[in-house]
Amino acid sequence: GAVVSQHPSRVICKSGTSVKIECRSLDFQATTMFWYRQFPKQSLMLMATSNEGSKATYEQGVEKDKFLINHASLTLSTLTVTSAHPEDSSFYICSASSTGMETQYFGPGTRLLVL
Amino acid sequence: QKEVEQNSGPLSVPEGAIASLNCTYSDRGSQSFFWYRQYSGKSPELIMFIYSNGDKEDGRFTAQLNKASQYVSLLIRDSQPSDSATYLCAVNQGGKLIFGQGTELSVKP
């Protein structure tokens, strides 16, 4: 149980375009979803926390107008990187949790390369 | 001071040995602690979590927590080459996981 999927697994885009990443909880209802970013040889950095039906809470230093997060249902959250630039190239990982769960369950990640 | 600190390694151990991974945290109010394993290019996978002082064993893995000293460790017995990965320590702070930078473990055949 507690399976989280992400789509796409890998995306290459041109600078200035927008990219949408989907995160789905497949076998449970996720009241909370988290979005992380990981640069090479670095740890996971939390970008934002989203609760179903509410606006996302962004961590300090993360631009909410650049990284749009939508958590419209209990099984789906999306992260849209708007006007992507090469410095946005990274490994984006979502996780999901629900009331009563002891921890978060991670998706497989999306590798974004902006040319 | 970082909130969660780990030695980045790499930590190299021979196959069959015990690997010891350590983590310290700064928030004395933290209540739950997690160890994740991350293979290169993959997302983290949960190994185990611990809430109470003392040891918690799960197969070849033992987590140790000492809240007074604010450290948590992970022991891997009978290390295998397949255990070679980066091990991430995470601390729950207000519902958010704060990760250390990870320790790279290499198990040599």
Coordinates of C-alpha atoms in Angstrom, one line a residue:
Chain A
G1 CA 0.0 0.0 0.0
A2 CA 0.8 3.7 0.1
V3 CA 1.9 4.1 -3.5
V4 CA 2.6 7.5 -5.0
S5 CA 3.2 8.1 -8.7
Q6 CA 4.6 11.0 -10.6
H7 CA 4.3 11.9 -14.3
P8 CA 6.3 12.6 -16.3
S9 CA 9.4 10.8 -15.0
R10 CA 11.7 13.0 -17.2
V11 CA 11.1 16.1 -19.2
I12 CA 13.2 18.3 -21.3
C13 CA 12.0 21.8 -22.3
K14 CA 13.1 25.0 -23.7
S15 CA 13.9 28.0 -21.6
G16 CA 10.8 30.2 -21.1
T17 CA 8.2 27.4 -21.4
S18 CA 6.1 26.0 -18.6
V19 CA 6.1 22.4 -17.3
K20 CA 3.5 20.6 -15.3
I21 CA 4.3 17.7 -13.1
E22 CA 1.6 15.4 -11.6
C23 CA 1.7 13.6 -8.3
R24 CA -0.9 11.0 -7.6
S25 CA -1.6 8.8 -4.5
L26 CA -2.8 5.5 -6.0
D27 CA -4.2 3.6 -3.1
F28 CA -5.0 6.2 -0.4
Q29 CA -6.4 9.6 -0.1
A30 CA -3.7 12.2 0.5
T31 CA -4.8 15.0 2.7
T32 CA -1.4 16.6 2.4
M33 CA 1.1 16.5 -0.4
F34 CA 4.7 17.9 -0.3
W35 CA 6.9 19.0 -3.2
Y36 CA 10.7 18.8 -2.9
R37 CA 13.6 19.7 -5.1
Q38 CA 16.9 18.0 -5.1
F39 CA 20.0 19.3 -6.9
P40 CA 22.9 16.9 -7.6
K41 CA 24.8 15.8 -4.5
Q42 CA 22.5 17.7 -2.2
S43 CA 19.6 16.7 0.0
L44 CA 15.9 17.2 -0.5
M45 CA 14.7 20.7 0.0
L46 CA 11.0 21.2 0.8
M47 CA 9.5 23.7 -1.6
A48 CA 5.8 23.7 -0.4
T49 CA 3.1 21.9 1.4
S50 CA -0.3 21.6 0.0
N51 CA -3.5 20.5 1.6
E52 CA -6.5 19.4 -0.5
G53 CA -8.7 22.3 -1.3
S54 CA -6.4 24.9 0.2
K55 CA -3.7 27.1 -1.1
A56 CA -0.2 25.7 -0.8
T57 CA 2.2 26.9 1.9
Y58 CA 5.6 27.8 0.4
E59 CA 8.9 27.6 2.1
Q60 CA 11.0 30.7 2.5
G61 CA 12.8 31.6 -0.7
V62 CA 10.4 29.6 -3.0
E63 CA 8.6 31.8 -5.5
K64 CA 4.9 31.0 -5.4
D65 CA 4.2 32.7 -8.7
K66 CA 6.9 30.6 -10.4
F67 CA 6.1 27.3 -8.8
L68 CA 2.3 26.9 -9.0
I69 CA 0.9 24.1 -6.9
N70 CA -2.7 22.8 -7.2
H71 CA -4.1 20.1 -4.9
A72 CA -7.6 19.9 -6.3
S73 CA -8.5 16.4 -5.1
L74 CA -7.4 13.9 -2.4
T75 CA -5.4 11.9 -5.0
L76 CA -3.8 14.5 -7.2
S77 CA -1.5 17.5 -6.8
T78 CA 0.3 19.3 -9.6
L79 CA 3.4 21.5 -9.7
T80 CA 3.8 23.8 -12.6
V81 CA 7.1 25.4 -13.2
T82 CA 6.3 28.6 -15.1
S83 CA 8.8 30.3 -17.5
A84 CA 11.4 27.6 -16.7
H85 CA 15.1 28.6 -16.9
P86 CA 18.2 26.4 -16.9
E87 CA 18.7 27.0 -13.2
D88 CA 15.3 25.3 -12.6
S89 CA 16.8 22.0 -13.9
S90 CA 16.6 19.6 -11.0
F91 CA 15.0 16.5 -9.6
Y92 CA 11.5 17.2 -8.4
I93 CA 9.9 14.8 -5.9
C94 CA 6.5 14.8 -4.4
S95 CA 5.3 12.9 -1.3
A96 CA 1.9 12.3 0.1
S97 CA 0.5 11.7 3.5
S98 CA -2.8 11.2 5.2
T99 CA -4.2 11.6 8.6
G100 CA -3.0 8.8 10.8
M101 CA 0.0 7.9 8.6
E102 CA 3.3 7.9 10.4
T103 CA 5.3 9.3 7.6
Q104 CA 5.2 10.6 4.0
Y105 CA 5.4 8.3 1.0
F106 CA 7.5 9.5 -1.9
G107 CA 6.8 9.4 -5.6
P108 CA 9.6 8.3 -8.0
G109 CA 10.5 11.8 -8.9
T110 CA 10.6 13.9 -12.1
R111 CA 13.9 14.9 -13.7
L112 CA 13.6 18.3 -15.3
L113 CA 16.1 19.6 -17.8
V114 CA 15.7 23.1 -19.1
L115 CA 17.7 24.0 -22.2
Chain B
Q1 CA 24.0 25.4 12.5
K2 CA 22.1 23.1 10.2
E3 CA 18.9 21.7 11.6
V4 CA 19.8 18.1 10.7
E5 CA 23.4 17.2 10.3
Q6 CA 25.0 14.1 8.9
N7 CA 28.5 13.2 7.7
S8 CA 28.5 13.3 4.0
G9 CA 30.9 10.4 3.7
P10 CA 31.6 8.4 1.7
L11 CA 31.6 5.7 4.4
S12 CA 33.2 2.6 3.1
V13 CA 32.7 -0.8 4.8
P14 CA 33.5 -4.4 3.7
E15 CA 30.8 -6.8 2.9
G16 CA 29.4 -8.5 6.0
A17 CA 30.5 -5.6 8.4
I18 CA 28.4 -3.3 10.4
A19 CA 27.8 0.1 8.9
S20 CA 27.1 2.9 11.4
L21 CA 25.4 6.1 10.3
N22 CA 24.9 9.1 12.5
C23 CA 22.7 12.1 12.6
T24 CA 22.3 15.0 15.0
Y25 CA 19.4 17.5 15.1
S26 CA 19.0 21.0 16.6
D27 CA 15.3 21.1 17.5
R28 CA 15.0 19.6 21.0
G29 CA 11.2 19.4 20.6
S30 CA 11.4 17.0 17.7
Q31 CA 9.4 13.8 18.3
S32 CA 9.8 11.6 15.3
F33 CA 12.8 10.6 13.3
F34 CA 13.2 8.7 10.0
W35 CA 15.8 7.0 8.0
Y36 CA 15.5 6.9 4.2
R37 CA 17.7 5.2 1.6
Q38 CA 18.2 6.8 -1.7
Y39 CA 19.8 5.1 -4.7
S40 CA 21.4 7.2 -7.3
G41 CA 18.8 8.8 -9.5
K42 CA 15.9 7.5 -7.5
S43 CA 13.6 9.0 -4.9
P44 CA 14.0 8.1 -1.2
E45 CA 12.5 5.0 0.3
L46 CA 11.7 4.6 4.0
I47 CA 13.8 2.2 6.0
M48 CA 12.4 2.8 9.4
F49 CA 11.2 5.4 11.9
I50 CA 11.7 5.8 15.6
Y51 CA 9.9 7.9 18.2
S52 CA 11.2 6.6 21.6
N53 CA 14.6 6.7 23.2
G54 CA 16.5 3.5 22.8
D55 CA 16.8 0.9 20.0
K56 CA 14.4 -0.2 17.4
E57 CA 15.3 -3.2 15.2
D58 CA 13.9 -4.3 11.9
G59 CA 15.8 -7.1 10.2
R60 CA 19.4 -6.1 9.6
F61 CA 18.6 -2.5 10.5
T62 CA 18.6 -0.9 14.0
A63 CA 17.7 2.7 14.7
Q64 CA 19.0 4.2 17.9
L65 CA 17.6 7.4 19.4
N66 CA 19.0 9.6 22.2
K67 CA 16.8 12.6 22.7
A68 CA 19.0 14.0 25.5
S69 CA 22.0 14.1 23.2
Q70 CA 19.9 14.9 20.1
Y71 CA 21.2 12.2 17.9
V72 CA 19.8 9.3 16.0
S73 CA 21.8 6.6 14.4
L74 CA 21.3 3.7 12.0
L75 CA 23.2 0.4 12.2
I76 CA 23.2 -1.9 9.2
R77 CA 24.4 -5.4 10.1
D78 CA 25.8 -7.9 7.6
S79 CA 26.2 -5.1 5.1
Q80 CA 25.7 -6.1 1.5
P81 CA 26.8 -4.4 -1.8
S82 CA 23.2 -3.7 -2.5
D83 CA 23.1 -1.5 0.6
S84 CA 25.4 0.9 -1.2
A85 CA 23.3 4.1 -1.4
T86 CA 22.9 7.5 0.3
Y87 CA 21.2 7.4 3.6
L88 CA 19.1 10.3 4.6
C89 CA 18.1 11.2 8.2
A90 CA 14.9 13.2 8.5
V91 CA 13.3 14.9 11.5
N92 CA 9.6 15.7 11.7
Q93 CA 9.1 19.3 12.6
G94 CA 5.5 20.5 12.7
G95 CA 4.4 17.9 10.1
K96 CA 7.3 18.7 7.8
L97 CA 10.3 16.5 7.2
I98 CA 13.6 18.2 7.5
F99 CA 16.4 16.2 5.8
G100 CA 20.1 16.0 6.5
Q101 CA 22.4 16.1 3.6
G102 CA 22.8 12.4 3.6
T103 CA 25.7 9.9 4.1
E104 CA 26.9 8.0 1.1
L105 CA 27.6 4.4 2.0
S106 CA 29.7 2.1 -0.1
V107 CA 29.8 -1.6 0.7
K108 CA 32.8 -3.3 -0.9
P109 CA 32.5 -7.0 -1.9

